[in-house]
mmCIF file of C-alpha atoms in Angstrom:
data_model
loop_
_atom_site.group_PDB
_atom_site.id
_atom_site.type_symbol
_atom_site.label_atom_id
_atom_site.label_comp_id
_atom_site.label_asym_id
_atom_site.label_seq_id
_atom_site.Cartn_x
_atom_site.Cartn_y
_atom_site.Cartn_z
ATOM 1 C CA ARG N 1 108.394 90.952 129.870
ATOM 2 C CA ILE N 2 106.528 92.730 127.073
ATOM 3 C CA SER N 3 105.099 89.208 125.298
ATOM 4 C CA ALA N 4 103.625 87.876 129.325
ATOM 5 C CA ALA N 5 102.020 91.415 129.344
ATOM 6 C CA PHE N 6 99.717 90.253 126.289
ATOM 7 C CA PHE N 7 99.524 86.843 127.792
ATOM 8 C CA ASP N 8 96.580 85.292 129.855
ATOM 9 C CA PRO N 9 97.824 82.838 132.377
ATOM 10 C CA SER N 10 94.458 81.681 133.221
ATOM 11 C CA ALA N 11 93.543 80.561 129.662
ATOM 12 C CA ARG N 12 97.087 79.717 128.573
ATOM 13 C CA SER N 13 97.337 81.568 125.459
ATOM 14 C CA PHE N 14 97.971 85.092 123.720
ATOM 15 C CA PRO N 15 93.743 86.618 123.588
ATOM 16 C CA ALA N 16 94.246 88.864 120.664
ATOM 17 C CA ARG N 17 95.581 85.870 118.713
ATOM 18 C CA GLY N 18 91.845 84.764 118.367
ATOM 19 C CA TRP N 19 90.661 88.466 117.394
ATOM 20 C CA PRO N 20 89.399 88.072 113.834
ATOM 21 C CA LEU N 21 89.458 91.799 113.238
ATOM 22 C CA LEU N 22 92.976 91.944 114.172
ATOM 23 C CA GLU N 23 94.107 88.944 112.025
ATOM 24 C CA VAL N 24 92.541 90.562 109.121
ATOM 25 C CA LEU N 25 93.133 94.191 109.252
ATOM 26 C CA GLY N 26 96.644 93.958 111.207
ATOM 27 C CA HIS N 27 98.434 91.336 109.502
ATOM 28 C CA ARG N 28 96.541 90.110 106.217
ATOM 29 C CA ILE N 29 95.082 93.145 104.776
ATOM 30 C CA ALA N 30 98.635 95.214 106.059
ATOM 31 C CA LYS N 31 100.750 92.852 104.567
ATOM 32 C CA SER N 32 98.905 93.024 101.353
ATOM 33 C CA ALA N 33 99.069 96.773 101.386
ATOM 34 C CA VAL N 34 102.815 96.741 101.607
ATOM 35 C CA VAL N 35 103.122 94.213 98.708
ATOM 36 C CA GLY N 36 100.633 96.263 96.491
ATOM 37 C CA LEU N 37 102.412 99.345 97.000
ATOM 38 C CA TRP N 38 105.546 97.677 95.788
ATOM 39 C CA LEU N 39 103.456 96.264 92.863
ATOM 40 C CA ILE N 40 103.162 99.930 91.902
ATOM 41 C CA ILE N 41 106.881 100.420 92.108
ATOM 42 C CA VAL N 42 107.649 97.592 90.392
ATOM 43 C CA THR N 43 105.102 98.625 87.125
ATOM 44 C CA ALA N 44 106.275 102.227 87.462
ATOM 45 C CA ALA N 45 109.965 101.224 87.259
ATOM 46 C CA ALA N 46 108.845 98.935 84.024
ATOM 47 C CA ALA N 47 107.015 102.165 82.525
ATOM 48 C CA SER N 48 109.393 103.977 82.959
ATOM 49 C CA THR N 49 111.042 103.203 79.951
ATOM 50 C CA LEU N 50 107.964 104.232 77.879
ATOM 51 C CA VAL N 51 106.923 107.227 79.887
ATOM 52 C CA PRO N 52 108.815 110.391 79.932
ATOM 53 C CA ARG N 53 107.860 111.753 82.805
ATOM 54 C CA LEU N 54 109.128 108.754 84.896
ATOM 55 C CA ARG N 55 112.324 107.660 82.704
ATOM 56 C CA GLU N 56 114.857 109.897 84.655
ATOM 57 C CA HIS N 57 113.424 108.330 87.746
ATOM 58 C CA CYS N 58 114.109 104.697 86.295
ATOM 59 C CA ALA N 59 117.144 104.207 88.690
ATOM 60 C CA SER N 60 115.310 105.261 91.546
ATOM 61 C CA LEU N 61 112.605 103.215 91.016
ATOM 62 C CA TRP N 62 114.296 100.050 90.389
ATOM 63 C CA THR N 63 116.453 100.340 93.367
ATOM 64 C CA THR N 64 113.670 101.579 95.438
ATOM 65 C CA ALA N 65 111.925 97.838 94.253
ATOM 66 C CA LEU N 66 114.814 96.200 94.891
ATOM 67 C CA ALA N 67 115.147 97.890 98.454
ATOM 68 C CA MET N 68 112.113 96.718 99.603
ATOM 69 C CA ALA N 69 111.973 92.995 98.315
ATOM 70 C CA LEU N 70 115.446 92.330 99.412
ATOM 71 C CA GLY N 71 115.649 93.306 103.520
ATOM 72 C CA PRO N 72 112.334 90.792 103.748
ATOM 73 C CA ALA N 73 113.765 88.224 101.634
ATOM 74 C CA ILE N 74 116.921 88.152 103.924
ATOM 75 C CA VAL N 75 114.724 88.139 106.730
ATOM 76 C CA VAL N 76 112.619 84.998 105.582
ATOM 77 C CA THR N 77 115.754 83.324 104.600
ATOM 78 C CA LEU N 78 117.705 83.708 108.081
ATOM 79 C CA LYS N 79 113.830 82.509 109.607
ATOM 80 C CA ASP N 80 114.842 79.078 108.182
ATOM 81 C CA LEU N 81 118.452 79.302 109.531
ATOM 82 C CA ASN N 82 117.677 79.465 113.295
ATOM 83 C CA ALA N 83 116.230 77.502 116.177
ATOM 84 C CA TYR N 84 114.846 80.999 117.895
ATOM 85 C CA ARG N 85 110.793 79.945 118.187
ATOM 86 C CA CYS N 86 107.963 82.183 118.412
ATOM 87 C CA PRO N 87 105.978 82.863 122.091
ATOM 88 C CA TRP N 88 103.407 80.893 121.348
ATOM 89 C CA ASP N 89 105.571 78.019 120.968
ATOM 90 C CA LEU N 90 106.829 77.931 124.157
ATOM 91 C CA VAL N 91 106.062 75.909 127.452
ATOM 92 C CA GLN N 92 105.741 79.269 129.371
ATOM 93 C CA PHE N 93 103.267 80.786 126.949
ATOM 94 C CA GLY N 94 101.247 77.751 126.316
ATOM 95 C CA GLY N 95 102.980 75.735 123.776
ATOM 96 C CA VAL N 96 105.177 72.523 123.677
ATOM 97 C CA ALA N 97 108.421 73.889 122.596
ATOM 98 C CA GLU N 98 111.562 74.622 125.157
ATOM 99 C CA TYR N 99 113.522 77.678 124.253
ATOM 100 C CA GLY N 100 115.878 77.173 121.302
ATOM 101 C CA SER N 101 118.770 78.837 120.570
ATOM 102 C CA GLY N 102 121.592 78.601 117.700
ATOM 103 C CA TRP N 103 122.178 78.954 113.644
ATOM 104 C CA PHE N 104 122.290 76.921 110.719
ATOM 105 C CA VAL N 105 120.236 73.854 112.067
ATOM 106 C CA SER N 106 118.379 71.662 110.043
ATOM 107 C CA LYS N 107 115.195 72.386 108.510
ATOM 108 C CA ILE N 108 113.144 70.401 111.068
ATOM 109 C CA ASN N 109 114.790 71.934 114.163
ATOM 110 C CA ALA N 110 114.449 75.754 112.645
ATOM 111 C CA GLY N 111 111.582 77.783 114.537
ATOM 112 C CA ARG N 112 110.883 79.698 111.589
ATOM 113 C CA CYS N 113 110.367 82.654 113.950
ATOM 114 C CA PHE N 114 113.388 85.322 113.950
ATOM 115 C CA PRO N 115 113.558 87.732 112.541
ATOM 116 C CA SER N 116 109.841 88.917 112.055
ATOM 117 C CA GLY N 117 108.530 88.552 108.243
ATOM 118 C CA HIS N 118 105.667 91.139 109.261
ATOM 119 C CA ALA N 119 107.613 93.687 110.544
ATOM 120 C CA ALA N 120 110.124 93.217 107.810
ATOM 121 C CA GLY N 121 107.216 94.655 105.541
ATOM 122 C CA GLY N 122 106.598 97.274 107.626
ATOM 123 C CA PHE N 123 109.866 98.802 108.019
ATOM 124 C CA SER N 124 110.941 97.712 104.213
ATOM 125 C CA LEU N 125 109.028 101.089 103.513
ATOM 126 C CA VAL N 126 112.326 102.505 104.485
ATOM 127 C CA ALA N 127 113.220 102.131 101.058
ATOM 128 C CA LEU N 128 111.437 105.212 99.990
ATOM 129 C CA PHE N 129 113.320 107.696 102.502
ATOM 130 C CA PHE N 130 116.500 106.535 100.837
ATOM 131 C CA ALA N 131 114.959 107.205 97.493
ATOM 132 C CA GLY N 132 113.918 110.675 98.665
ATOM 133 C CA ARG N 133 117.717 111.062 99.893
ATOM 134 C CA ALA N 134 118.643 109.884 96.288
ATOM 135 C CA LEU N 135 116.297 112.589 94.362
ATOM 136 C CA ASP N 136 117.153 115.226 96.792
ATOM 137 C CA HIS N 137 113.128 114.807 97.508
ATOM 138 C CA PRO N 138 112.788 116.325 101.578
ATOM 139 C CA ARG N 139 109.214 115.887 101.725
ATOM 140 C CA LEU N 140 109.540 112.238 100.450
ATOM 141 C CA GLN N 141 112.251 111.384 102.991
ATOM 142 C CA ARG N 142 110.144 112.336 105.459
ATOM 143 C CA ALA N 143 106.877 110.604 104.165
ATOM 144 C CA GLY N 144 109.278 107.273 103.621
ATOM 145 C CA LEU N 145 110.719 107.740 107.122
ATOM 146 C CA ALA N 146 107.129 108.108 108.577
ATOM 147 C CA ALA N 147 106.018 105.215 106.879
ATOM 148 C CA ALA N 148 108.459 103.154 107.655
ATOM 149 C CA LEU N 149 108.461 103.646 111.645
ATOM 150 C CA GLY N 150 104.662 103.791 111.836
ATOM 151 C CA ALA N 151 103.845 100.734 109.376
ATOM 152 C CA GLY N 152 106.717 98.740 111.172
ATOM 153 C CA CYS N 153 105.691 99.529 114.742
ATOM 154 C CA VAL N 154 102.215 98.927 114.248
ATOM 155 C CA PHE N 155 102.839 95.369 112.437
ATOM 156 C CA SER N 156 105.351 94.443 115.155
ATOM 157 C CA LEU N 157 102.851 95.544 117.937
ATOM 158 C CA VAL N 158 99.951 93.239 116.359
ATOM 159 C CA ARG N 159 102.577 90.505 116.154
ATOM 160 C CA VAL N 160 103.916 90.757 119.295
ATOM 161 C CA ALA N 161 100.054 91.195 120.516
ATOM 162 C CA GLN N 162 99.219 87.720 119.351
ATOM 163 C CA GLY N 163 102.357 86.150 120.525
ATOM 164 C CA ALA N 164 104.163 85.757 117.210
ATOM 165 C CA HIS N 165 107.187 87.622 117.881
ATOM 166 C CA PHE N 166 109.116 88.966 120.866
ATOM 167 C CA LEU N 167 110.052 92.432 120.518
ATOM 168 C CA SER N 168 113.314 91.623 119.678
ATOM 169 C CA HIS N 169 112.442 89.874 116.614
ATOM 170 C CA ASN N 170 110.936 92.863 115.174
ATOM 171 C CA LEU N 171 113.956 95.128 116.023
ATOM 172 C CA TRP N 172 116.231 92.884 114.331
ATOM 173 C CA SER N 173 113.939 93.293 111.175
ATOM 174 C CA ALA N 174 114.123 96.848 111.356
ATOM 175 C CA ALA N 175 117.839 96.471 111.273
ATOM 176 C CA ILE N 176 118.045 94.303 108.743
ATOM 177 C CA ASP N 177 115.543 96.364 106.339
ATOM 178 C CA TRP N 178 117.484 99.434 106.966
ATOM 179 C CA CYS N 179 121.209 98.247 106.685
ATOM 180 C CA THR N 180 120.061 96.334 103.157
ATOM 181 C CA ALA N 181 118.544 99.654 101.784
ATOM 182 C CA ALA N 182 121.052 101.999 102.672
ATOM 183 C CA LEU N 183 123.579 99.253 100.967
ATOM 184 C CA VAL N 184 121.404 98.889 97.766
ATOM 185 C CA PHE N 185 121.221 102.982 97.236
ATOM 186 C CA VAL N 186 124.866 103.587 97.678
ATOM 187 C CA PRO N 187 125.484 103.560 93.947
ATOM 188 C CA VAL N 188 122.698 105.584 93.379
ATOM 189 C CA MET N 189 123.279 108.490 95.900
ATOM 190 C CA ILE N 190 127.001 108.741 95.155
ATOM 191 C CA ALA N 191 127.697 112.328 94.036
ATOM 192 C CA PRO N 192 128.672 113.169 90.542
ATOM 193 C CA GLY N 193 132.178 114.471 90.145
ATOM 194 C CA THR N 194 136.065 113.459 90.574
ATOM 195 C CA ASP N 195 137.910 113.586 93.409
ATOM 196 C CA GLU N 196 141.552 113.607 92.360
ATOM 197 C CA PRO N 197 144.034 114.174 94.407
ATOM 198 C CA PRO N 198 145.424 117.529 94.585
ATOM 199 C CA ARG N 199 148.994 118.133 92.864
ATOM 200 C CA PRO N 200 151.801 119.881 94.015
ATOM 201 C CA THR N 201 152.051 123.303 92.916
ATOM 202 C CA SER N 202 155.004 124.750 95.146
ATOM 203 C CA ALA N 203 158.744 124.952 93.691
ATOM 204 C CA HIS N 204 159.767 122.876 96.578
ATOM 205 C CA ALA N 205 156.905 120.480 96.547
ATOM 206 C CA GLY N 206 159.355 117.612 95.417
ATOM 207 C CA GLU N 207 161.642 117.933 98.594
ATOM 208 C CA LEU N 208 158.762 116.933 101.006
ATOM 209 C CA ASP N 209 159.671 113.649 103.080
ATOM 210 C CA THR N 210 159.335 110.559 100.894
ATOM 211 C CA ASN N 211 157.695 108.581 103.436
ATOM 212 C CA ALA N 212 154.930 110.848 104.539
ATOM 213 C CA LYS N 213 154.078 111.706 100.839
ATOM 214 C CA SER N 214 153.718 107.660 99.876
ATOM 215 C CA ALA N 215 151.642 107.494 102.774
ATOM 216 C CA VAL N 216 149.310 109.996 101.873
ATOM 217 C CA ALA N 217 149.301 109.303 98.470
ATOM 218 C CA GLY N 218 148.496 105.737 99.784
ATOM 219 C CA TRP N 219 145.383 106.380 101.926
ATOM 220 C CA ARG N 220 144.290 108.904 98.971
ATOM 221 C CA ARG N 221 144.587 106.258 96.117
ATOM 222 C CA ILE N 222 142.385 103.895 98.436
ATOM 223 C CA ARG N 223 139.806 106.604 98.737
ATOM 224 C CA LEU N 224 139.985 107.717 95.547
ATOM 225 C CA ALA N 225 139.611 104.164 94.148
ATOM 226 C CA THR N 226 136.700 103.307 96.325
ATOM 227 C CA THR N 227 135.129 106.452 95.401
ATOM 228 C CA CYS N 228 135.586 105.818 91.489
ATOM 229 C CA SER N 229 134.474 102.209 92.037
ATOM 230 C CA LEU N 230 130.800 103.611 93.377
ATOM 231 C CA LYS N 231 130.693 105.875 90.641
ATOM 232 C CA GLY N 232 131.116 102.898 88.397
ATOM 233 C CA LEU N 233 128.215 100.971 90.168
ATOM 234 C CA ARG N 234 126.201 104.187 89.914
ATOM 235 C CA ALA N 235 126.632 104.734 86.330
ATOM 236 C CA VAL N 236 126.017 101.101 85.192
ATOM 237 C CA TRP N 237 122.894 100.792 87.572
ATOM 238 C CA CYS N 238 121.526 103.703 86.031
ATOM 239 C CA ARG N 239 122.136 103.110 82.280
ATOM 240 C CA GLU N 240 122.081 99.295 82.133
ATOM 241 C CA ALA N 241 118.676 97.748 82.367
ATOM 242 C CA ALA N 242 120.721 94.279 81.655
ATOM 243 C CA PHE N 243 122.858 94.809 84.948
ATOM 244 C CA ARG N 244 119.898 95.787 86.834
ATOM 245 C CA GLN N 245 118.198 92.632 85.992
ATOM 246 C CA GLU N 246 120.966 90.565 86.592
ATOM 247 C CA VAL N 247 121.397 92.112 90.201
ATOM 248 C CA VAL N 248 117.581 91.416 90.659
ATOM 249 C CA ALA N 249 118.024 87.999 89.504
ATOM 250 C CA SER N 250 120.943 87.273 92.285
ATOM 251 C CA ALA N 251 119.179 88.715 94.858
ATOM 252 C CA LEU N 252 116.145 86.161 94.013
ATOM 253 C CA LEU N 253 118.590 83.400 94.057
ATOM 254 C CA THR N 254 120.382 84.427 97.061
ATOM 255 C CA PRO N 255 117.851 82.728 99.317
ATOM 256 C CA VAL N 256 117.978 79.525 97.067
ATOM 257 C CA ALA N 257 121.706 79.428 97.561
ATOM 258 C CA LEU N 258 121.236 79.797 101.547
ATOM 259 C CA LEU N 259 118.870 77.422 101.751
ATOM 260 C CA ALA N 260 119.987 74.582 99.547
ATOM 261 C CA HIS N 261 121.102 71.327 101.493
ATOM 262 C CA VAL N 262 124.865 72.011 99.647
ATOM 263 C CA THR N 263 128.220 71.786 101.420
ATOM 264 C CA PRO N 264 130.140 75.165 102.047
ATOM 265 C CA TYR N 265 132.035 75.115 99.452
ATOM 266 C CA GLU N 266 129.218 74.436 96.790
ATOM 267 C CA ARG N 267 127.400 77.279 98.328
ATOM 268 C CA CYS N 268 130.482 79.209 97.796
ATOM 269 C CA ALA N 269 130.585 78.247 94.321
ATOM 270 C CA LEU N 270 126.881 79.036 93.828
ATOM 271 C CA PHE N 271 127.653 82.637 95.056
ATOM 272 C CA LEU N 272 130.575 83.061 93.039
ATOM 273 C CA SER N 273 129.183 82.185 89.570
ATOM 274 C CA LEU N 274 126.574 84.774 90.288
ATOM 275 C CA ALA N 275 129.502 87.343 91.479
ATOM 276 C CA PHE N 276 131.382 86.381 88.177
ATOM 277 C CA VAL N 277 128.211 87.217 86.017
ATOM 278 C CA LEU N 278 127.932 90.695 87.391
ATOM 279 C CA VAL N 279 131.812 91.182 86.907
ATOM 280 C CA VAL N 280 131.340 90.324 83.550
ATOM 281 C CA GLU N 281 128.660 92.341 83.053
ATOM 282 C CA LEU N 282 130.514 95.441 84.412
ATOM 283 C CA LEU N 283 133.345 94.894 82.300
ATOM 284 C CA ASN N 284 130.784 94.715 79.131
ATOM 285 C CA SER N 285 129.579 98.074 80.125
ATOM 286 C CA ALA N 286 132.989 99.491 80.128
ATOM 287 C CA ILE N 287 133.876 97.915 76.743
ATOM 288 C CA GLU N 288 130.542 99.537 75.190
ATOM 289 C CA ALA N 289 131.176 102.928 76.664
ATOM 290 C CA VAL N 290 134.882 103.283 75.381
ATOM 291 C CA VAL N 291 133.703 102.069 72.174
ATOM 292 C CA ASP N 292 130.813 104.341 71.813
ATOM 293 C CA LEU N 293 133.274 107.206 72.828
ATOM 294 C CA ALA N 294 136.158 106.231 70.322
ATOM 295 C CA SER N 295 134.134 105.061 67.568
ATOM 296 C CA PRO N 296 130.768 106.926 67.127
ATOM 297 C CA GLY N 297 131.188 106.178 63.148
ATOM 298 C CA ARG N 298 130.202 102.626 64.005
ATOM 299 C CA HIS N 299 133.744 101.401 62.665
ATOM 300 C CA ARG N 300 133.615 97.227 62.116
ATOM 301 C CA LEU N 301 136.003 96.584 64.899
ATOM 302 C CA ALA N 302 133.683 98.786 67.468
ATOM 303 C CA GLY N 303 130.817 96.268 66.384
ATOM 304 C CA ILE N 304 133.048 93.127 67.066
ATOM 305 C CA ALA N 305 134.331 94.564 70.124
ATOM 306 C CA LYS N 306 130.469 95.233 71.413
ATOM 307 C CA ASP N 307 129.548 91.677 70.002
ATOM 308 C CA ALA N 308 132.786 89.684 71.546
ATOM 309 C CA GLY N 309 131.414 91.691 75.051
ATOM 310 C CA SER N 310 128.206 90.289 74.929
ATOM 311 C CA ALA N 311 129.213 87.039 73.651
ATOM 312 C CA ALA N 312 131.419 87.087 77.360
ATOM 313 C CA VAL N 313 127.890 87.956 79.167
ATOM 314 C CA LEU N 314 126.121 85.144 77.483
ATOM 315 C CA LEU N 315 129.025 82.793 78.191
ATOM 316 C CA SER N 316 129.255 83.532 81.919
ATOM 317 C CA ILE N 317 125.510 83.081 82.643
ATOM 318 C CA GLY N 318 125.986 79.910 80.585
ATOM 319 C CA MET N 319 128.425 78.701 83.162
ATOM 320 C CA ALA N 320 126.606 80.110 85.861
ATOM 321 C CA ALA N 321 123.556 78.186 85.013
ATOM 322 C CA ALA N 322 125.965 75.121 84.337
ATOM 323 C CA VAL N 323 127.249 75.418 88.237
ATOM 324 C CA TRP N 324 123.862 75.647 89.705
ATOM 325 C CA LEU N 325 122.409 72.702 87.582
ATOM 326 C CA THR N 326 125.457 70.575 88.813
ATOM 327 C CA ILE N 327 125.028 71.654 92.374
ATOM 328 C CA LEU N 328 121.799 71.582 93.253
ATOM 329 C CA SER N 329 121.039 68.171 90.953
ATOM 330 C CA ALA N 330 123.765 66.379 93.010
ATOM 331 C CA SER N 331 122.177 67.561 96.338
ATOM 332 C CA HIS N 332 118.811 65.963 95.437
#
């Protein structure tokens, strides 16, 4: 019904689609402005290792850049995987196509419309809100949330008026951007400190019911393991540039794996090879941290341990590259 309000039945078209000013300002320039802001953030993140004032914000800058890019990248990837059409393509709105639905269709049958890519660009500014949360900066939180809602709603209205998207397409883009940014910022926002389970102090603590004690300990162990894992991810993300680069590379390769014409097992192998590189990098970071703590004097064996960890990372990258080249070359 909302799309129908912008449709002219007599002309069998969406009048706003032919407004040059709306197309230039509301579509092209608006999209370029978001891309320009993203490039500024990436530039600041790259310069953070050289500029002392930015150095302490290095992790937050890289995380913001990743969150802003990953949400729209997921949206663009999903557009090629479903058969949902744009309003202007449908017969009832002057087009030639029937309403389609369904997922994982062939590229020829893909609607390339759902979710909305333009709205995803506007709503991607929600990464600034999460950056404010990570930095404990209330003003940045409010500005980021206002920018995301403002830009996202305006971008959505423009494309709905032009007949390019239904309202639901834009709402899904907002949800994807929000969830993606929230997940990306989890390692950065985990509070420092320990979360160890309390030790019994009473003289009769050993007389507690064994089954109840085991159940509580089991849940505490799960919670503690989850918290420690997230803290470890945060520490590696903040301190290891190599890990951040590998995460960004994996994010960029994800659409390629999703769009490749391969079997489900081959697609799974592509993703597992990327995950394998990240796991090896995490282990290498742990080895380097332990070696630096145990051998501040740079013992010869400490150097060997670090070199071995680096070699493991190099081999994992080589194995991942071999998997990708083998699968993708066989698919063509």
